[in-house]
């Protein structure tokens, strides 16, 4: 029953971002021998550049600038305490004008090995900052489900169903990162001569790569909970209401889950087919945006456009649709188009 959501999750994973941010092109037979000396030197230079960006951004009290610094610092090891993700996101949260997007990023300031995620103080703050955001209640639902608090989790589902919107703040993270990467020009030794996109291509992959690692509710958990509602009419009703909100959510995965819930829970065959068709369109949009992003390291003009869109803010969905339109890619698939399967993507 979850195959549609899993397929969209596969597409949304943007596998090019799972590799080191600016990995050099390598022949298949070369991969078995590990990265070349030049690639290792470039990786080292890129990490040093990322640390320099954090150092330049860290002073001052602007919350969005501190958010950008924190997101850049998050994957770095052995940062000085003052420039660590923990300290920077803490300062961002205390800065005047700090909003829910910063508290959302602070959810990741936790110790996963100690089973202390998400950050409970940040989640409590979010519940007061954004009580009408279903994404916040779904994060709480996941935490309560892991803590075996069944009554609380059921109440969380009801609160999420009654919420007015779904926003995972990925657009705000993209905006903060896109506004931060330009404070220093990348040194020559950070650039891969195999990629024609140069500095702006590298910056684009860095921005979108870091933003893709932001906290997310456990959407498959929500899907399973709703699918197992059985004859519980109240849970089914809440799941259908939540699905409508998710269909207009900020991310492709949220929209996919919303459409999935309509497809499997609706009693109206026409509504089920409409949801199935809409999910096909969504997969088309995500696949084409993924292909655009994969071209960024080799296309400076495209990279400039993607960074400009990110700096405008909005949501991940709105950015994705705007990028398709700017690059003359239809947002609706051809009538005979079908999503690629995992097998033929290899």
Short mmCIF file of C-alpha atoms in Angstrom, two decimals:
data_model
loop_
_atom_site.label_atom_id
_atom_site.label_comp_id
_atom_site.label_asym_id
_atom_site.label_seq_id
_atom_site.Cartn_x
_atom_site.Cartn_y
_atom_site.Cartn_z
CA UNK A 1 0.00 0.00 0.00
CA UNK A 2 2.95 2.31 0.58
CA UNK A 3 4.49 1.73 -2.86
CA UNK A 4 3.47 5.14 -4.18
CA UNK A 5 4.96 7.00 -1.22
CA UNK A 6 8.12 4.90 -1.41
CA UNK A 7 8.47 5.67 -5.11
CA UNK A 8 8.20 9.40 -4.52
CA UNK A 9 10.68 9.13 -1.63
CA UNK A 10 13.11 7.40 -3.97
CA UNK A 11 12.74 10.17 -6.52
CA UNK A 12 13.01 12.88 -3.87
CA UNK A 13 16.21 11.46 -2.43
CA UNK A 14 18.27 13.32 -5.06
CA UNK A 15 20.97 10.70 -5.06
CA UNK A 16 23.50 13.15 -6.46
CA UNK A 17 23.37 14.93 -3.12
CA UNK A 18 24.11 11.80 -1.13
CA UNK A 19 27.67 11.72 -2.45
CA UNK A 20 30.37 14.18 -1.32
CA UNK A 21 29.07 17.58 -2.35
CA UNK A 22 31.34 18.21 -5.29
CA UNK A 23 32.68 14.77 -6.16
CA UNK A 24 34.69 14.59 -9.36
CA UNK A 25 33.44 12.61 -12.32
CA UNK A 26 35.03 9.18 -12.28
CA UNK A 27 34.97 6.21 -14.57
CA UNK A 28 33.20 3.15 -13.09
CA UNK A 29 36.40 1.12 -12.93
CA UNK A 30 38.15 3.94 -11.04
CA UNK A 31 35.62 4.00 -8.20
CA UNK A 32 36.87 0.73 -6.74
CA UNK A 33 40.25 2.35 -6.09
CA UNK A 34 38.80 5.28 -4.13
CA UNK A 35 39.07 9.00 -4.89
CA UNK A 36 42.15 10.27 -6.67
CA UNK A 37 44.75 12.40 -4.92
CA UNK A 38 43.42 15.50 -6.68
CA UNK A 39 39.84 14.70 -5.59
CA UNK A 40 40.96 14.23 -2.00
CA UNK A 41 42.83 17.53 -2.10
CA UNK A 42 39.76 19.24 -3.53
CA UNK A 43 37.51 17.74 -0.83
CA UNK A 44 39.90 19.05 1.83
CA UNK A 45 39.91 22.51 0.24
CA UNK A 46 36.11 22.54 0.05
CA UNK A 47 35.77 21.64 3.73
CA UNK A 48 38.21 24.42 4.61
CA UNK A 49 36.16 26.83 2.50
CA UNK A 50 32.99 25.75 4.31
CA UNK A 51 34.68 26.40 7.66
CA UNK A 52 35.76 29.85 6.42
CA UNK A 53 32.17 30.64 5.45
CA UNK A 54 31.02 29.76 8.96
CA UNK A 55 33.73 31.95 10.50
CA UNK A 56 32.69 34.95 8.40
CA UNK A 57 28.97 34.46 9.09
CA UNK A 58 29.17 33.70 12.82
CA UNK A 59 29.75 37.23 14.20
CA UNK A 60 26.71 39.44 14.63
CA UNK A 61 23.16 38.80 15.71
CA UNK A 62 21.07 38.49 12.55
CA UNK A 63 18.99 35.30 13.00
CA UNK A 64 18.93 34.31 9.31
CA UNK A 65 22.67 34.83 8.94
CA UNK A 66 23.21 32.69 12.03
CA UNK A 67 20.85 30.06 10.62
CA UNK A 68 22.94 29.94 7.45
CA UNK A 69 26.12 29.61 9.50
CA UNK A 70 24.60 26.86 11.63
CA UNK A 71 23.46 24.83 8.60
CA UNK A 72 26.90 25.16 7.04
CA UNK A 73 28.53 24.06 10.31
CA UNK A 74 26.25 21.12 11.01
CA UNK A 75 28.12 18.47 8.94
CA UNK A 76 31.59 19.70 9.95
CA UNK A 77 33.66 17.80 12.51
CA UNK A 78 35.89 19.32 15.19
CA UNK A 79 34.50 22.82 14.89
CA UNK A 80 35.57 25.34 17.55
CA UNK A 81 32.77 25.40 20.16
CA UNK A 82 31.81 28.99 19.27
CA UNK A 83 31.34 27.99 15.61
CA UNK A 84 29.63 24.66 16.20
CA UNK A 85 26.13 23.88 14.97
CA UNK A 86 24.95 23.68 18.57
CA UNK A 87 26.18 27.13 19.55
CA UNK A 88 25.21 28.84 16.29
CA UNK A 89 21.65 27.50 16.18
CA UNK A 90 21.32 28.32 19.90
CA UNK A 91 22.37 31.92 19.19
CA UNK A 92 20.04 32.08 16.20
CA UNK A 93 17.12 30.93 18.36
CA UNK A 94 17.87 33.64 20.95
CA UNK A 95 18.32 36.42 18.39
CA UNK A 96 15.69 39.11 18.00
CA UNK A 97 13.32 38.20 15.19
CA UNK A 98 14.03 34.47 15.29
CA UNK A 99 11.10 32.53 13.86
CA UNK A 100 9.80 28.99 13.67
CA UNK A 101 12.20 28.06 10.85
CA UNK A 102 15.09 28.39 13.29
CA UNK A 103 13.33 26.33 15.95
CA UNK A 104 12.70 23.70 13.27
CA UNK A 105 16.41 23.51 12.44
CA UNK A 106 17.11 23.30 16.17
CA UNK A 107 15.19 20.01 16.29
CA UNK A 108 18.41 18.46 14.95
CA UNK A 109 20.49 19.81 17.84
CA UNK A 110 20.28 16.56 19.76
CA UNK A 111 22.08 13.32 20.53
CA UNK A 112 20.66 10.53 18.38
CA UNK A 113 22.85 7.91 20.06
CA UNK A 114 21.25 8.81 23.39
CA UNK A 115 17.78 8.58 21.77
CA UNK A 116 17.33 12.28 22.54
CA UNK A 117 16.02 13.37 19.14
CA UNK A 118 14.26 15.53 18.24
CA UNK A 119 15.37 18.31 20.56
CA UNK A 120 12.47 18.44 23.03
CA UNK A 121 12.92 22.10 23.98
CA UNK A 122 12.85 23.13 20.32
CA UNK A 123 9.74 21.03 19.73
CA UNK A 124 7.98 22.60 22.72
CA UNK A 125 8.85 26.04 21.38
CA UNK A 126 7.56 25.15 17.93
CA UNK A 127 4.24 24.02 19.36
CA UNK A 128 3.73 27.54 20.71
CA UNK A 129 5.23 29.32 17.68
CA UNK A 130 3.37 27.39 14.99
CA UNK A 131 0.33 25.61 16.47
CA UNK A 132 -1.43 25.68 13.08
CA UNK A 133 1.40 23.84 11.30
CA UNK A 134 0.63 20.15 10.80
CA UNK A 135 4.34 19.40 10.31
CA UNK A 136 5.04 20.34 13.93
CA UNK A 137 2.31 18.07 15.25
CA UNK A 138 3.56 15.22 13.08
CA UNK A 139 7.04 15.59 14.57
CA UNK A 140 5.45 15.36 18.02
CA UNK A 141 3.39 12.37 16.90
CA UNK A 142 6.58 10.57 15.89
CA UNK A 143 8.22 11.34 19.23
CA UNK A 144 5.16 10.20 21.18
CA UNK A 145 4.85 7.03 19.11
CA UNK A 146 8.48 6.15 19.85
CA UNK A 147 7.80 6.81 23.53
CA UNK A 148 4.78 4.48 23.42
CA UNK A 149 2.47 7.36 24.37
CA UNK A 150 -0.50 6.14 22.37
CA UNK A 151 -3.10 8.57 23.71
CA UNK A 152 -0.79 11.52 23.11
CA UNK A 153 -0.01 10.32 19.58
CA UNK A 154 -3.73 10.05 18.82
CA UNK A 155 -4.21 13.61 20.07
CA UNK A 156 -1.27 14.74 17.91
CA UNK A 157 -2.97 13.26 14.84
CA UNK A 158 -6.15 15.18 15.64
CA UNK A 159 -4.17 18.42 16.07
CA UNK A 160 -2.36 17.84 12.77
CA UNK A 161 -5.68 17.15 11.04
CA UNK A 162 -7.09 20.44 12.34
CA UNK A 163 -4.02 22.47 11.34
CA UNK A 164 -4.23 25.05 8.58
CA UNK A 165 -0.98 24.29 6.73
CA UNK A 166 2.02 21.98 6.41
CA UNK A 167 5.46 23.62 6.30
CA UNK A 168 8.74 21.84 6.96
CA UNK A 169 10.67 25.12 6.51
CA UNK A 170 12.94 23.70 3.83
CA UNK A 171 12.36 26.86 1.80
CA UNK A 172 13.58 28.99 4.71
CA UNK A 173 16.68 26.81 5.02
CA UNK A 174 17.38 27.12 1.30
CA UNK A 175 16.97 30.88 1.55
CA UNK A 176 19.37 31.15 4.49
CA UNK A 177 21.97 28.96 2.79
CA UNK A 178 21.66 30.65 -0.60
CA UNK A 179 22.12 34.02 1.07
CA UNK A 180 25.20 32.77 2.92
CA UNK A 181 27.37 30.98 0.34
CA UNK A 182 28.27 34.19 -1.47
CA UNK A 183 29.99 35.94 1.42
CA UNK A 184 33.34 34.55 0.22
CA UNK A 185 34.52 33.61 -3.28
CA UNK A 186 35.50 29.93 -3.49
CA UNK A 187 39.28 29.49 -3.88
CA UNK A 188 40.51 27.94 -7.11
CA UNK A 189 41.55 24.72 -5.40
CA UNK A 190 37.93 24.02 -4.41
CA UNK A 191 36.75 23.82 -8.03
CA UNK A 192 36.67 20.70 -10.15
CA UNK A 193 37.99 21.40 -13.66
CA UNK A 194 35.76 18.58 -14.94
CA UNK A 195 32.69 20.70 -14.17
CA UNK A 196 32.03 23.79 -16.29
CA UNK A 197 29.68 25.38 -13.74
CA UNK A 198 32.63 26.64 -11.73
CA UNK A 199 32.09 28.44 -8.43
CA UNK A 200 28.35 29.01 -8.80
CA UNK A 201 27.80 25.37 -9.71
CA UNK A 202 29.64 24.28 -6.58
CA UNK A 203 27.68 26.75 -4.44
CA UNK A 204 24.36 25.48 -5.82
CA UNK A 205 25.08 21.86 -4.99
CA UNK A 206 26.31 22.87 -1.54
CA UNK A 207 23.11 24.84 -0.84
CA UNK A 208 20.66 22.21 -2.05
CA UNK A 209 22.68 19.38 -0.54
CA UNK A 210 22.71 20.88 2.95
CA UNK A 211 19.03 21.89 2.78
CA UNK A 212 18.05 18.31 1.89
CA UNK A 213 19.30 17.14 5.28
CA UNK A 214 16.87 19.20 7.35
CA UNK A 215 14.60 17.54 9.96
CA UNK A 216 11.48 15.82 8.63
CA UNK A 217 8.48 14.15 10.27
CA UNK A 218 8.33 10.39 9.80
CA UNK A 219 5.80 10.43 6.97
CA UNK A 220 5.85 6.64 6.39
CA UNK A 221 4.84 6.24 10.05
CA UNK A 222 1.85 8.54 9.42
CA UNK A 223 0.93 6.58 6.30
CA UNK A 224 1.02 3.28 8.18
CA UNK A 225 -1.02 4.69 11.07
CA UNK A 226 -3.70 5.95 8.70
CA UNK A 227 -3.79 2.83 6.58
CA UNK A 228 -4.28 0.72 9.71
CA UNK A 229 -7.25 2.79 10.86
CA UNK A 230 -9.55 -0.12 9.99
CA UNK A 231 -13.08 0.60 11.13
CA UNK A 232 -12.09 3.51 13.37
CA UNK A 233 -14.10 6.24 11.68
CA UNK A 234 -12.55 9.05 13.74
CA UNK A 235 -8.98 8.13 12.74
CA UNK A 236 -10.01 7.77 9.11
CA UNK A 237 -11.70 11.17 9.22
CA UNK A 238 -8.64 12.81 10.74
CA UNK A 239 -6.36 11.15 8.19
CA UNK A 240 -8.49 12.37 5.29
CA UNK A 241 -8.50 15.91 6.73
CA UNK A 242 -4.74 15.74 7.23
CA UNK A 243 -4.34 14.46 3.68
CA UNK A 244 -6.06 17.55 2.27
CA UNK A 245 -3.61 19.77 4.14
CA UNK A 246 -0.63 17.69 3.02
CA UNK A 247 -1.72 17.92 -0.61
CA UNK A 248 -0.94 21.64 -0.41
CA UNK A 249 2.12 21.14 1.76
CA UNK A 250 5.54 22.69 1.39
CA UNK A 251 7.41 19.62 0.15
CA UNK A 252 6.94 16.98 -2.57
CA UNK A 253 6.97 14.21 0.03
CA UNK A 254 4.18 15.86 2.02
CA UNK A 255 2.10 16.33 -1.12
CA UNK A 256 2.77 12.72 -2.10
CA UNK A 257 1.53 11.46 1.26
CA UNK A 258 -1.57 13.63 1.06
CA UNK A 259 -2.43 12.23 -2.37
CA UNK A 260 -1.64 8.72 -1.16
CA UNK A 261 -4.05 9.07 1.77
CA UNK A 262 -6.82 10.25 -0.54
CA UNK A 263 -6.16 7.36 -2.91
CA UNK A 264 -6.28 4.65 -0.22
CA UNK A 265 -8.87 6.10 2.19
CA UNK A 266 -11.43 7.84 -0.01
CA UNK A 267 -14.65 5.98 -0.73
CA UNK A 268 -15.06 7.85 -4.03
CA UNK A 269 -13.46 6.07 -7.02
CA UNK A 270 -13.25 9.35 -8.93
CA UNK A 271 -11.36 10.99 -6.07
CA UNK A 272 -9.03 7.98 -5.89
CA UNK A 273 -8.22 8.22 -9.59
CA UNK A 274 -7.74 11.98 -9.37
CA UNK A 275 -5.22 11.48 -6.56
CA UNK A 276 -3.40 8.79 -8.54
CA UNK A 277 -3.17 11.09 -11.57
CA UNK A 278 -1.96 13.99 -9.43
CA UNK A 279 0.76 11.82 -7.89
CA UNK A 280 1.93 10.85 -11.38
CA UNK A 281 2.22 14.56 -12.19
CA UNK A 282 4.13 15.17 -8.95
CA UNK A 283 6.65 12.44 -9.78
CA UNK A 284 7.15 14.01 -13.22
CA UNK A 285 7.87 17.37 -11.58
CA UNK A 286 10.31 15.93 -9.04
CA UNK A 287 12.17 13.83 -11.62
CA UNK A 288 12.60 16.82 -13.92
CA UNK A 289 13.74 19.08 -11.10
CA UNK A 290 16.22 16.40 -10.01
CA UNK A 291 17.60 16.34 -13.54
CA UNK A 292 17.91 20.14 -13.50
CA UNK A 293 19.83 20.04 -10.24
CA UNK A 294 22.11 17.32 -11.61
CA UNK A 295 23.07 19.71 -14.43
CA UNK A 296 23.99 22.53 -12.05
CA UNK A 297 27.72 21.65 -11.67
CA UNK A 298 28.13 21.96 -15.44
CA UNK A 299 25.82 24.92 -16.15
CA UNK A 300 26.66 28.24 -14.49
CA UNK A 301 23.60 30.04 -15.88
CA UNK A 302 21.25 27.38 -14.56
CA UNK A 303 23.00 27.45 -11.20
CA UNK A 304 22.57 31.23 -11.00
CA UNK A 305 18.84 30.84 -11.65
CA UNK A 306 18.44 28.14 -9.01
CA UNK A 307 20.30 30.19 -6.39
CA UNK A 308 18.23 33.27 -7.25
CA UNK A 309 15.03 31.28 -6.72
CA UNK A 310 16.30 29.94 -3.40
CA UNK A 311 17.13 33.47 -2.21
CA UNK A 312 13.54 34.56 -2.87
CA UNK A 313 12.22 32.17 -0.24
CA UNK A 314 8.93 30.32 -0.51
CA UNK A 315 8.61 26.56 -0.16
CA UNK A 316 10.39 23.61 -1.71
CA UNK A 317 7.31 22.97 -3.87
CA UNK A 318 7.05 26.57 -5.07
CA UNK A 319 10.77 26.68 -5.90
CA UNK A 320 10.55 23.42 -7.79
CA UNK A 321 7.62 24.59 -9.92
CA UNK A 322 9.23 27.97 -10.57
CA UNK A 323 12.46 26.27 -11.68
CA UNK A 324 10.59 24.07 -14.13
CA UNK A 325 8.76 27.06 -15.63
CA UNK A 326 11.93 29.17 -15.86
CA UNK A 327 13.59 26.37 -17.80
CA UNK A 328 10.60 25.82 -20.12
CA UNK A 329 9.80 22.37 -18.72
CA UNK A 330 6.06 21.57 -18.61
CA UNK A 331 4.69 21.02 -15.10
CA UNK A 332 2.32 18.36 -16.46
CA UNK A 333 3.62 15.15 -18.03
CA UNK A 334 2.79 13.98 -21.56
CA UNK A 335 -0.33 11.85 -21.74
CA UNK A 336 1.63 8.65 -22.36
CA UNK A 337 4.37 9.29 -19.75
CA UNK A 338 4.83 6.87 -16.87
CA UNK A 339 7.18 7.16 -13.88
CA UNK A 340 10.47 5.35 -14.09
CA UNK A 341 10.74 2.33 -11.83
CA UNK A 342 13.66 1.70 -9.50
CA UNK A 343 14.93 -0.95 -11.91
CA UNK A 344 15.16 1.25 -14.97
CA UNK A 345 16.68 4.16 -13.06
CA UNK A 346 19.87 2.14 -12.54
#
